[in-house]
Coordinates of C-alpha atoms in Angstrom, one line a residue:
Chain A
M1 CA -17.9 2.9 -28.9
S2 CA -18.6 1.1 -32.1
D3 CA -19.1 -2.1 -30.1
P4 CA -20.3 -4.8 -32.5
A5 CA -23.0 -6.0 -30.1
L6 CA -24.3 -2.4 -30.1
L7 CA -24.4 -2.2 -33.9
F8 CA -26.0 -5.7 -34.0
Q9 CA -29.1 -4.0 -32.5
Y10 CA -29.3 -1.9 -35.6
D11 CA -28.4 -4.7 -37.9
L12 CA -25.4 -2.7 -39.0
Y13 CA -22.2 -4.4 -40.1
P14 CA -19.6 -1.7 -40.5
E15 CA -17.3 -1.5 -43.5
R16 CA -15.5 1.5 -42.0
V17 CA -15.5 3.2 -38.6
V18 CA -14.1 6.7 -38.3
R19 CA -13.9 8.6 -35.1
M20 CA -14.8 12.3 -35.6
G21 CA -14.7 14.3 -32.5
K22 CA -17.4 13.1 -30.1
V23 CA -19.1 11.2 -32.9
T24 CA -18.2 7.9 -34.6
K25 CA -19.1 7.7 -38.3
I26 CA -20.2 4.2 -39.2
E27 CA -20.1 3.4 -42.9
T28 CA -22.1 0.3 -43.9
E29 CA -23.7 -1.2 -46.9
R30 CA -27.0 0.5 -45.9
G31 CA -25.4 4.0 -45.8
S32 CA -23.5 6.0 -43.2
F33 CA -24.5 6.7 -39.7
A34 CA -23.4 8.8 -36.8
L35 CA -23.1 7.1 -33.4
K36 CA -23.0 9.3 -30.4
E37 CA -22.2 8.1 -26.9
T38 CA -23.3 10.4 -24.2
K39 CA -24.5 10.6 -20.6
L40 CA -28.1 11.5 -20.7
G41 CA -30.6 11.1 -17.8
K42 CA -34.0 9.5 -18.3
E43 CA -35.7 12.8 -18.2
Q44 CA -33.5 14.2 -21.0
M45 CA -34.0 11.1 -23.1
D46 CA -37.8 11.4 -22.7
R47 CA -37.6 15.0 -23.6
I48 CA -35.7 14.4 -26.8
L49 CA -38.1 11.7 -27.8
Y50 CA -41.1 13.9 -27.1
L51 CA -39.5 16.7 -29.0
E52 CA -38.9 14.4 -32.0
E53 CA -42.4 13.2 -31.9
R54 CA -43.8 16.7 -31.7
L55 CA -41.6 18.0 -34.6
K56 CA -42.7 15.1 -36.7
Q57 CA -46.3 15.9 -36.0
L58 CA -45.7 19.5 -36.9
Q59 CA -43.9 18.3 -40.1
F60 CA -40.8 20.3 -39.1
A61 CA -38.1 18.6 -41.2
S62 CA -35.0 20.5 -40.3
F63 CA -33.5 18.0 -37.8
V64 CA -31.8 14.7 -38.0
P65 CA -34.0 12.0 -36.4
I66 CA -32.8 9.3 -34.1
E67 CA -32.7 5.8 -35.7
R68 CA -34.5 3.1 -33.8
T69 CA -32.9 -0.3 -33.1
K70 CA -34.7 -3.3 -34.5
Y71 CA -36.3 -3.7 -31.1
G72 CA -37.7 -0.2 -31.3
D73 CA -35.3 1.5 -28.8
A74 CA -34.1 5.0 -29.5
F75 CA -31.3 4.8 -27.0
V76 CA -28.9 1.9 -26.2
F77 CA -27.4 1.6 -22.8
T78 CA -23.6 1.2 -22.8
E79 CA -21.2 0.5 -20.0
D80 CA -21.1 4.1 -18.8
G81 CA -23.9 6.0 -20.6
V82 CA -26.2 5.7 -23.5
A83 CA -25.7 5.8 -27.2
Y84 CA -27.9 6.8 -30.1
L85 CA -27.6 6.6 -33.8
T86 CA -28.6 9.0 -36.5
P87 CA -28.2 9.0 -40.3
W88 CA -24.9 10.6 -41.2
V89 CA -25.5 14.0 -42.9
D90 CA -22.4 15.4 -44.6
G91 CA -22.1 18.9 -43.3
G92 CA -19.4 20.3 -45.5
E93 CA -21.8 22.1 -47.7
G94 CA -22.4 25.9 -47.6
H95 CA -20.1 28.8 -46.7
A96 CA -20.2 30.0 -43.2
P97 CA -22.3 33.2 -43.8
Q98 CA -24.7 31.2 -46.0
K99 CA -25.0 28.5 -43.3
E100 CA -25.5 31.2 -40.6
E101 CA -28.4 32.7 -42.6
Q102 CA -30.1 29.4 -43.1
F103 CA -29.5 28.5 -39.4
V104 CA -31.2 31.6 -38.2
L105 CA -34.2 31.0 -40.4
N106 CA -34.5 27.3 -39.3
L107 CA -34.1 28.4 -35.6
A108 CA -37.0 30.9 -36.0
E109 CA -39.0 28.2 -37.8
L110 CA -38.3 25.7 -34.9
H111 CA -39.3 28.3 -32.3
G112 CA -42.4 29.3 -34.4
Y113 CA -43.6 25.8 -34.7
T114 CA -43.3 25.0 -31.0
A115 CA -44.2 28.4 -29.5
R116 CA -46.9 28.1 -26.8
D117 CA -48.4 30.9 -24.6
Q118 CA -47.9 29.9 -21.0
A119 CA -50.6 30.7 -18.4
F120 CA -49.5 34.0 -17.0
S121 CA -48.6 33.9 -13.3
E122 CA -47.2 36.9 -11.6
E123 CA -45.7 34.7 -8.9
V124 CA -43.8 32.5 -11.4
I125 CA -42.5 35.6 -13.2
K126 CA -41.4 37.2 -10.0
Q127 CA -39.7 34.0 -8.9
S128 CA -37.7 33.7 -12.1
Y129 CA -36.8 37.4 -12.0
Q130 CA -35.6 37.1 -8.5
K131 CA -33.7 33.8 -9.2
M132 CA -31.9 35.4 -12.1
I133 CA -31.0 38.5 -10.1
L134 CA -29.7 36.4 -7.2
M135 CA -27.7 34.2 -9.5
R136 CA -26.1 37.1 -11.4
E137 CA -25.4 39.0 -8.2
S138 CA -23.6 36.1 -6.7
R139 CA -21.5 35.7 -9.8
Q140 CA -20.7 39.4 -9.8
F141 CA -19.8 39.2 -6.2
E142 CA -17.4 36.4 -6.9
M143 CA -15.7 38.5 -9.5
E144 CA -15.5 41.5 -7.2
K145 CA -13.9 39.2 -4.6
Y146 CA -11.4 38.0 -7.2
V147 CA -10.5 41.5 -8.3
N148 CA -10.0 42.6 -4.7
S149 CA -7.7 39.7 -4.0
I150 CA -5.5 40.4 -7.0
E151 CA -5.4 44.2 -6.7
K152 CA -3.5 43.8 -3.4
R153 CA -0.6 42.3 -5.1
V154 CA 2.4 44.2 -6.5
Y155 CA 2.9 42.1 -9.5
L156 CA 0.1 40.7 -11.5
S157 CA 0.1 37.9 -14.0
P158 CA -0.8 38.7 -17.6
F159 CA -4.2 37.1 -17.1
E160 CA -4.9 39.0 -13.8
L161 CA -3.7 42.2 -15.4
T162 CA -6.0 41.8 -18.4
F163 CA -8.9 41.0 -16.0
V164 CA -8.2 44.1 -13.8
T165 CA -8.0 46.2 -17.0
H166 CA -11.4 45.2 -18.2
F167 CA -13.1 44.8 -14.8
H168 CA -14.9 48.1 -14.7
R169 CA -16.2 47.6 -18.2
L170 CA -17.5 44.2 -17.2
M171 CA -19.3 45.7 -14.2
K172 CA -20.9 48.2 -16.6
Y173 CA -22.2 45.3 -18.6
C174 CA -23.6 43.7 -15.5
D175 CA -25.4 47.0 -14.7
L176 CA -26.8 47.2 -18.2
A177 CA -27.9 43.6 -18.0
K178 CA -29.7 44.4 -14.7
T179 CA -31.4 47.5 -16.2
R180 CA -32.7 45.5 -19.2
L181 CA -33.8 42.7 -16.9
D182 CA -35.8 45.2 -14.8
Q183 CA -37.4 46.5 -18.0
W184 CA -38.3 43.0 -19.1
Y185 CA -39.9 42.3 -15.7
E186 CA -41.9 45.5 -15.8
Q187 CA -43.1 44.9 -19.3
V188 CA -44.0 41.3 -18.7
L189 CA -46.1 42.3 -15.7
E190 CA -47.8 44.9 -17.8
A191 CA -48.4 42.8 -20.9
K192 CA -49.4 39.8 -18.7
R193 CA -48.0 37.3 -21.2
Y194 CA -45.2 34.8 -21.4
R195 CA -44.4 32.2 -24.0
S196 CA -42.1 29.3 -24.3
V197 CA -40.7 27.3 -27.2
F198 CA -38.6 24.2 -27.6
C199 CA -35.1 25.4 -27.3
H200 CA -32.3 23.5 -28.9
G201 CA -30.1 24.3 -25.9
K202 CA -26.7 24.3 -27.6
C203 CA -27.6 26.5 -30.5
S204 CA -24.5 27.0 -32.5
L205 CA -23.3 26.2 -36.0
S206 CA -21.4 23.1 -34.8
H207 CA -24.8 21.6 -34.1
Y208 CA -26.2 22.3 -37.5
V209 CA -25.4 20.6 -40.8
M210 CA -26.2 21.6 -44.4
N211 CA -26.9 19.1 -47.1
G212 CA -28.6 19.3 -50.5
G213 CA -29.3 23.0 -49.9
R214 CA -31.2 22.2 -46.6
G215 CA -30.1 22.7 -43.0
Y216 CA -30.6 20.2 -40.2
F217 CA -30.2 20.6 -36.5
I218 CA -28.3 17.8 -34.7
N219 CA -27.7 17.0 -31.1
F220 CA -30.8 17.9 -29.1
E221 CA -29.2 16.6 -25.9
R222 CA -29.6 19.9 -24.1
A223 CA -33.1 20.6 -25.4
V224 CA -35.4 22.3 -23.0
I225 CA -38.7 24.2 -23.0
D226 CA -37.8 27.9 -22.3
T227 CA -38.0 31.4 -23.8
P228 CA -36.8 31.7 -27.4
V229 CA -34.3 34.2 -26.1
R230 CA -32.3 31.5 -24.6
D231 CA -31.4 29.9 -28.0
L232 CA -31.1 33.2 -29.7
A233 CA -28.7 34.6 -27.2
Y234 CA -26.6 31.5 -27.3
F235 CA -26.4 31.7 -31.1
I236 CA -25.6 35.4 -31.2
R237 CA -22.7 34.9 -28.7
S238 CA -21.4 31.9 -30.6
S239 CA -21.6 33.7 -34.0
V240 CA -19.7 36.8 -33.0
H241 CA -16.2 36.5 -34.4
P242 CA -13.7 38.3 -32.2
F243 CA -11.4 40.8 -33.8
Q244 CA -13.2 40.7 -37.2
F245 CA -16.6 41.5 -35.9
N246 CA -19.2 43.2 -38.1
P247 CA -22.2 44.5 -36.1
A248 CA -24.3 44.6 -39.3
T249 CA -24.1 40.8 -39.5
T250 CA -25.6 40.3 -36.0
T251 CA -28.2 42.9 -36.6
A252 CA -29.1 41.1 -39.9
H253 CA -29.3 37.8 -38.1
I254 CA -31.8 39.3 -35.6
G255 CA -33.7 40.8 -38.4
R256 CA -33.8 37.5 -40.3
Y257 CA -34.9 35.7 -37.2
E258 CA -37.7 38.2 -36.7
S259 CA -38.9 38.0 -40.3
Q260 CA -40.0 34.4 -39.4
F261 CA -40.7 34.7 -35.7
S262 CA -41.2 38.2 -34.2
L263 CA -39.9 38.7 -30.7
L264 CA -42.3 40.4 -28.3
E265 CA -41.1 43.8 -26.9
E266 CA -40.4 42.3 -23.5
E267 CA -38.5 39.4 -25.1
K268 CA -36.2 41.9 -26.8
E269 CA -35.4 43.3 -23.3
L270 CA -34.7 39.9 -22.0
L271 CA -32.4 39.1 -25.0
A272 CA -30.5 42.3 -24.4
S273 CA -30.2 41.4 -20.7
Y274 CA -28.9 37.9 -21.6
L275 CA -26.4 39.3 -24.0
Y276 CA -25.2 42.0 -21.7
F277 CA -24.4 39.8 -18.8
P278 CA -20.8 38.7 -19.3
E279 CA -21.4 35.1 -18.2
S280 CA -18.9 33.6 -20.6
V281 CA -16.2 36.0 -19.6
F282 CA -16.7 35.0 -15.9
N283 CA -16.5 31.4 -17.0
S284 CA -13.1 32.0 -18.5
V285 CA -12.0 33.3 -15.1
Y286 CA -13.2 30.1 -13.4
R287 CA -11.5 28.1 -16.1
F288 CA -8.2 30.0 -15.5
N289 CA -8.4 29.5 -11.8
E290 CA -9.2 25.8 -11.9
N291 CA -7.2 25.1 -15.1
R292 CA -8.5 21.5 -15.4
Q293 CA -7.4 21.4 -19.0
H294 CA -3.8 22.3 -18.0
W295 CA -3.7 25.1 -20.5
P296 CA -0.6 27.3 -20.7
H297 CA -1.1 30.7 -19.2
I298 CA -1.1 32.5 -22.5
K299 CA -4.0 30.4 -23.8
H300 CA -6.2 31.6 -20.9
V301 CA -5.2 35.2 -21.7
R302 CA -6.1 34.8 -25.3
L303 CA -9.5 33.2 -24.5
F304 CA -10.3 35.9 -22.0
T305 CA -9.4 38.7 -24.6
K306 CA -11.5 36.9 -27.2
K307 CA -14.5 36.9 -24.8
I308 CA -14.0 40.6 -24.0
E309 CA -14.0 41.3 -27.8
V310 CA -17.2 39.4 -28.2
M311 CA -18.8 41.4 -25.4
N312 CA -17.6 44.6 -27.0
G313 CA -19.1 43.5 -30.3
I314 CA -22.4 42.6 -28.7
D315 CA -22.4 45.9 -26.8
H316 CA -22.0 47.7 -30.2
V317 CA -25.1 45.9 -31.6
L318 CA -27.2 46.4 -28.5
Q319 CA -26.7 50.1 -28.4
T320 CA -29.2 50.3 -31.2
F321 CA -31.4 47.5 -30.1
Chain B
M1 CA -52.0 -13.5 -47.7
D2 CA -48.8 -15.6 -47.8
L3 CA -46.9 -15.4 -44.5
L4 CA -43.7 -14.3 -46.0
T5 CA -45.4 -11.6 -48.0
L6 CA -47.1 -10.4 -44.8
I7 CA -43.8 -10.3 -42.9
E8 CA -42.1 -8.6 -45.8
E9 CA -44.7 -6.0 -45.9
K10 CA -45.0 -5.4 -42.1
Y11 CA -41.3 -5.6 -41.2
G12 CA -39.7 -4.0 -44.3
L13 CA -37.6 -7.1 -44.8
R14 CA -36.6 -8.2 -48.3
E15 CA -35.6 -11.3 -50.2
L16 CA -37.5 -13.6 -47.8
R17 CA -37.4 -17.4 -48.1
W18 CA -37.9 -20.2 -45.7
V19 CA -34.8 -22.0 -44.4
R20 CA -36.9 -24.1 -42.1
R21 CA -40.6 -23.6 -42.6
P22 CA -42.4 -22.2 -40.6
E23 CA -39.8 -21.1 -38.1
V24 CA -36.6 -19.9 -39.7
M25 CA -36.4 -17.6 -42.7
M26 CA -33.6 -15.9 -44.6
T27 CA -33.8 -12.1 -45.1
H28 CA -31.7 -9.4 -46.6
V29 CA -30.2 -8.8 -43.1
G30 CA -29.6 -12.5 -42.3
K31 CA -31.7 -15.3 -40.7
R32 CA -34.7 -14.5 -38.6
K33 CA -36.8 -16.8 -36.4
V34 CA -40.6 -16.6 -36.3
S35 CA -42.6 -17.4 -33.2
Y36 CA -46.4 -18.1 -33.1
W37 CA -48.5 -17.3 -30.1
R38 CA -52.1 -18.3 -29.3
E39 CA -52.4 -16.4 -26.0
R40 CA -52.0 -12.7 -26.1
D41 CA -51.3 -12.5 -22.4
L42 CA -48.4 -14.9 -22.6
L43 CA -47.1 -13.0 -25.6
E44 CA -47.3 -9.7 -23.8
Y45 CA -45.6 -11.2 -20.7
H46 CA -42.7 -12.4 -22.8
L47 CA -42.5 -9.1 -24.7
N48 CA -42.3 -7.1 -21.4
F49 CA -40.0 -9.5 -19.7
R50 CA -37.5 -9.7 -22.5
D51 CA -37.4 -5.9 -22.9
R52 CA -37.1 -5.4 -19.1
L53 CA -34.3 -8.0 -18.9
F54 CA -32.3 -6.2 -21.6
F55 CA -32.8 -2.8 -20.0
T56 CA -32.0 -3.9 -16.4
S57 CA -29.1 -6.2 -17.1
G58 CA -27.8 -5.5 -20.6
I59 CA -28.1 -9.2 -21.5
L60 CA -29.0 -9.7 -25.2
C61 CA -32.0 -11.9 -25.6
N62 CA -34.5 -12.8 -28.3
R63 CA -36.6 -9.7 -28.0
M64 CA -39.4 -9.0 -30.4
I65 CA -38.2 -7.2 -33.6
R66 CA -40.5 -4.3 -34.3
T67 CA -42.5 -3.8 -37.5
L68 CA -42.1 -0.7 -39.6
K69 CA -44.9 0.9 -37.4
Q70 CA -42.9 -0.1 -34.3
E71 CA -45.4 -2.9 -33.3
A72 CA -43.9 -5.8 -31.4
F73 CA -46.2 -8.5 -33.0
I74 CA -48.7 -8.8 -35.8
P75 CA -52.1 -10.6 -35.7
I76 CA -52.5 -13.7 -37.9
D77 CA -55.3 -16.1 -38.4
Q78 CA -55.1 -18.1 -35.1
G79 CA -53.1 -15.8 -32.9
Y80 CA -50.1 -13.6 -33.3
L81 CA -46.7 -13.7 -34.9
T82 CA -43.3 -12.3 -33.7
V83 CA -40.0 -12.1 -35.4
H84 CA -36.7 -12.6 -33.7
D85 CA -33.0 -12.8 -34.4
F86 CA -31.7 -16.3 -35.3
V87 CA -28.4 -16.8 -33.5
E88 CA -26.5 -20.0 -34.4
D89 CA -23.3 -20.0 -32.3
D90 CA -23.5 -21.6 -29.0
F91 CA -22.1 -19.9 -26.0
S92 CA -18.9 -21.4 -24.6
L93 CA -19.8 -22.3 -21.1
E94 CA -16.5 -24.2 -20.7
L95 CA -14.7 -20.9 -21.0
Y96 CA -17.1 -18.9 -18.8
P97 CA -18.7 -21.3 -16.4
E98 CA -19.9 -18.4 -14.2
M99 CA -22.1 -17.0 -16.9
E100 CA -25.0 -19.3 -16.1
G101 CA -25.0 -18.0 -12.5
Y102 CA -24.8 -14.4 -13.7
L103 CA -27.6 -14.9 -16.1
L104 CA -29.9 -16.7 -13.7
S105 CA -29.3 -14.0 -11.1
S106 CA -30.2 -11.3 -13.6
I107 CA -33.3 -13.1 -14.7
V108 CA -34.5 -13.7 -11.2
R109 CA -33.9 -10.0 -10.3
C110 CA -35.9 -9.0 -13.3
G111 CA -38.7 -11.4 -12.5
I112 CA -39.3 -10.4 -8.9
G113 CA -40.6 -7.2 -7.3
R114 CA -38.5 -5.3 -4.8
H115 CA -40.1 -7.0 -1.7
D116 CA -42.0 -9.8 -3.4
Y117 CA -41.8 -12.6 -0.8
T118 CA -43.8 -15.6 0.3
H119 CA -43.5 -18.4 2.9
F120 CA -42.2 -21.9 2.5
P121 CA -45.3 -24.2 3.0
Y122 CA -43.8 -26.0 6.0
R123 CA -46.9 -26.6 8.1
E124 CA -48.9 -27.9 5.0
T125 CA -46.0 -30.3 4.2
V126 CA -45.9 -31.7 7.7
K127 CA -49.6 -32.3 7.6
S128 CA -49.2 -34.1 4.3
L129 CA -46.4 -36.2 5.9
L130 CA -48.8 -37.4 8.6
A131 CA -51.1 -38.7 5.9
I132 CA -48.5 -41.2 4.6
K133 CA -47.6 -42.6 8.0
S134 CA -49.5 -45.8 7.6
R135 CA -49.0 -46.3 3.9
Y136 CA -45.1 -45.9 3.9
P137 CA -43.9 -46.3 7.5
D138 CA -40.2 -46.6 6.6
S139 CA -40.2 -43.5 4.3
Y140 CA -42.3 -41.7 6.9
L141 CA -39.7 -42.4 9.7
L142 CA -36.9 -41.2 7.5
L143 CA -38.7 -38.1 6.4
I144 CA -39.8 -37.2 9.9
S145 CA -36.4 -37.8 11.3
L146 CA -35.1 -35.1 8.9
I147 CA -37.4 -32.4 10.4
P148 CA -34.6 -30.8 12.5
D149 CA -32.5 -30.5 9.4
V150 CA -35.5 -29.2 7.5
K151 CA -35.9 -26.5 10.1
K152 CA -32.2 -25.6 9.9
R153 CA -32.6 -25.2 6.2
L154 CA -35.4 -22.7 6.8
C155 CA -33.5 -20.4 9.1
Y156 CA -31.7 -18.2 6.6
H157 CA -34.6 -15.8 6.1
N158 CA -38.3 -15.7 7.1
D159 CA -39.4 -15.7 3.5
I160 CA -38.6 -17.1 0.1
L161 CA -38.8 -15.2 -3.2
N162 CA -42.1 -14.9 -4.9
G163 CA -42.6 -14.3 -8.6
T164 CA -42.2 -16.1 -11.9
I165 CA -39.6 -16.2 -14.7
P166 CA -39.7 -17.6 -18.2
F167 CA -36.8 -20.0 -17.6
S168 CA -37.5 -23.4 -19.3
S169 CA -35.8 -25.1 -22.2
Y170 CA -33.8 -22.0 -22.9
S171 CA -30.5 -21.9 -24.9
L172 CA -27.4 -19.9 -24.5
K173 CA -25.9 -18.5 -27.6
E174 CA -23.1 -16.1 -28.5
M175 CA -23.6 -13.0 -30.5
M176 CA -20.6 -10.7 -31.3
G177 CA -18.7 -12.1 -28.3
Q178 CA -21.6 -11.6 -25.9
L179 CA -24.0 -14.0 -24.2
Y180 CA -27.3 -14.2 -26.0
F181 CA -30.2 -15.7 -24.0
E182 CA -32.7 -17.5 -26.1
C183 CA -35.7 -17.7 -24.0
S184 CA -38.4 -20.2 -24.8
D185 CA -41.9 -19.1 -25.5
E186 CA -43.3 -21.2 -22.7
A187 CA -45.3 -20.1 -19.7
P188 CA -43.3 -18.7 -16.8
R189 CA -42.3 -20.9 -13.8
S190 CA -41.9 -20.1 -10.1
V191 CA -38.6 -18.4 -9.2
C192 CA -38.0 -20.8 -6.3
E193 CA -38.7 -23.9 -8.5
V194 CA -36.2 -22.6 -11.1
L195 CA -33.6 -21.6 -8.5
S196 CA -33.5 -24.9 -6.7
T197 CA -33.7 -27.0 -9.8
E198 CA -31.0 -25.1 -11.7
V199 CA -28.5 -25.0 -8.8
Y200 CA -29.0 -28.8 -8.3
T201 CA -28.4 -29.3 -12.0
W202 CA -25.2 -27.3 -12.0
Y203 CA -24.1 -29.3 -9.0
R204 CA -24.6 -32.6 -10.8
R205 CA -23.2 -31.5 -14.2
K206 CA -20.4 -29.1 -13.4
K207 CA -16.9 -29.7 -12.1
R208 CA -16.7 -28.5 -8.5
D209 CA -14.6 -25.4 -9.3
D210 CA -17.0 -24.4 -12.1
F211 CA -20.0 -25.0 -9.8
N212 CA -18.4 -22.7 -7.1
H213 CA -17.8 -20.0 -9.7
C214 CA -21.3 -20.3 -11.0
F215 CA -22.8 -20.2 -7.5
K216 CA -20.8 -17.2 -6.5
A217 CA -21.9 -15.4 -9.7
L218 CA -25.5 -16.2 -8.8
L219 CA -25.2 -14.3 -5.5
S220 CA -22.6 -11.8 -6.2
E221 CA -24.7 -8.9 -7.5
I222 CA -27.5 -9.2 -4.9
D223 CA -27.8 -6.9 -2.0
R224 CA -27.6 -8.2 1.6
E225 CA -31.3 -8.1 2.3
C226 CA -32.3 -9.9 -0.8
R227 CA -29.3 -12.3 -0.7
S228 CA -30.7 -14.0 2.4
A229 CA -34.1 -14.5 0.7
F230 CA -32.3 -15.6 -2.4
V231 CA -30.3 -18.2 -0.5
Q232 CA -33.3 -19.3 1.4
S233 CA -35.2 -19.9 -1.8
I234 CA -32.3 -22.1 -3.0
V235 CA -31.7 -24.1 0.2
A236 CA -35.3 -24.5 1.3
P237 CA -36.1 -28.2 1.6
W238 CA -37.9 -28.4 -1.8
E239 CA -36.9 -32.1 -2.3
W240 CA -38.4 -33.0 1.0
K241 CA -41.6 -31.3 0.1
T242 CA -41.6 -32.8 -3.4
C243 CA -41.0 -36.3 -2.0
I244 CA -43.8 -36.1 0.4
Q245 CA -46.2 -34.8 -2.3
A246 CA -45.1 -37.6 -4.6
L247 CA -45.7 -40.3 -2.0
Q248 CA -49.3 -39.2 -1.6
N249 CA -50.0 -40.2 -5.2
E250 CA -51.3 -43.7 -5.7
G251 CA -49.0 -46.0 -7.5
S252 CA -45.8 -44.1 -6.9
N253 CA -42.5 -46.1 -7.2
V254 CA -41.4 -45.6 -3.6
D255 CA -37.9 -47.1 -4.0
R256 CA -37.1 -44.8 -6.9
L257 CA -38.6 -41.8 -5.2
M258 CA -36.7 -42.3 -2.0
K259 CA -33.4 -43.0 -3.9
E260 CA -33.8 -39.8 -5.8
F261 CA -34.7 -37.9 -2.7
I262 CA -31.7 -39.2 -0.7
E263 CA -29.4 -38.3 -3.6
K264 CA -30.8 -34.8 -3.8
W265 CA -30.8 -34.3 0.0
D266 CA -27.1 -35.2 0.2
A267 CA -26.3 -32.8 -2.6
M268 CA -28.2 -30.1 -1.0
K269 CA -26.1 -30.5 2.2
V270 CA -23.1 -29.4 0.2
I271 CA -25.0 -26.6 -1.5
T272 CA -26.3 -25.4 1.8
G273 CA -22.7 -25.3 3.2
L274 CA -21.7 -23.1 0.2
A275 CA -24.7 -20.9 0.7
E276 CA -23.8 -20.3 4.3
L277 CA -20.3 -19.4 3.3
S278 CA -21.6 -16.9 0.8
I279 CA -23.9 -15.3 3.4
L280 CA -20.8 -15.0 5.7
E281 CA -18.8 -13.5 2.8
G282 CA -21.6 -11.0 2.3
R283 CA -21.5 -10.0 6.0
M284 CA -17.7 -9.6 5.9
A285 CA -18.0 -7.5 2.8
V286 CA -20.5 -5.2 4.5
H287 CA -18.4 -4.9 7.6
E288 CA -15.2 -4.2 5.6

């Protein structure tokens, strides 16, 4: 990871190397740096570089830029992937609520800076609508199949029992997601407009650090050009704290976001549709069935219950949205 | 403006002083080497080649260090200036004799296009051979008697590799335990010329085991289709062609020329045997 030949390309001679999760902190005479090894494709690397360039042009400063090697490369190829280096930003600053507030403002700022009206095409909108319907229906069908298979049994495992208990509620959320998606589709066709922004792609507090009273986005590996709703939905889901959920906080986040970057009416429908669809709950069922992580049964039950709680919290917010 | 001041300003380097004027300087991040270029085309060729070599093979080499504005070179009075790493430790070829083979293989693959082939100039060389018949009858007889063997040495592939690589007076260094290829700033040479000369040099200089390792490494990462052309480029009768060409020059030292030719011809017999083996190995590997 902190291969000396790799660091040589940055003229870095480490005094201390600390592994911190997926990142390695390199402390040198010239300061501290974060080295991240990852598996990015060429397209993704190009997108990150384009995004950085664009954000610099727009003088958007709330992101941590990638350091270039002395030969001008942004990414360094390693044995099984690529690595990149950024300045280390200590992220310990700020309490969680304060960080969330700043995060929402910066996200709105990022979206606002990069928003672009796309040429309206009914065909394109129709295709994405149908694609989304198809994808969701197939996931829903999988869940129906799963519930049918377990309902035949006399004794259910705690996970299965929890799933069966919440199944009808989940289906209700799916229906609501479909209704809001239909409304989005109708409204877009009527308004004949569609806009895109640079989405961070993994928009949660773990990819955001605060230092010196300012916040910075890190890790643009999943960055993509898409509707702002994509990032906002990701953030809202990740910010809902199960079992101690306060709907007012989420409503305030949306309000704060809109104070910087107003959502269009149809985008609000799309956001509701994204949030209603219980994708992450379905994922936890897949995770349980595959159990690649070899988790104990009870851990899957806890995760599933947590996800259900998040969905219930979101439902609470969306009733007035 | 003084050169060091210019470099300091453009590259953001500090505490500059010459260690060996005007090539090696000390900076706040260690020694750096300065190269001077007159021809922009040659500079751009080296810039692209070295970057490509690093990206395709991962081999560290003396790439151009970028300025603060990410430029690879800066214009000076009579040309251009580039700044490079200055690596002092030599690579230990005794410990890793195969590295030369691996390096040359990577450089050749970087220097040729996917289907960049040409023909060995057999007919032209035979024509030239006829021209020396009356002047050097003994040499002529020997050279013409070798034609069946020449033809055998041309039967591995229809074509030889085309393309050029910057492979002259290079040095192999070690940086952080890795091979560091210090390419010279000279004009590129033909791939075939480099391949045949290098393999012959290894044969003369290396112990037999080391030579075998090196030769194996040269061919090991090449796919089957390209491997035949690679082998053909090495074993093509270059020494036969060179000898005939040299004999056409007035005032050549015939005895010395023929002695050198025979020495090389005999060495190439052994090398050709090895190459045949490697082709067979390649086929076996494919069948397995």
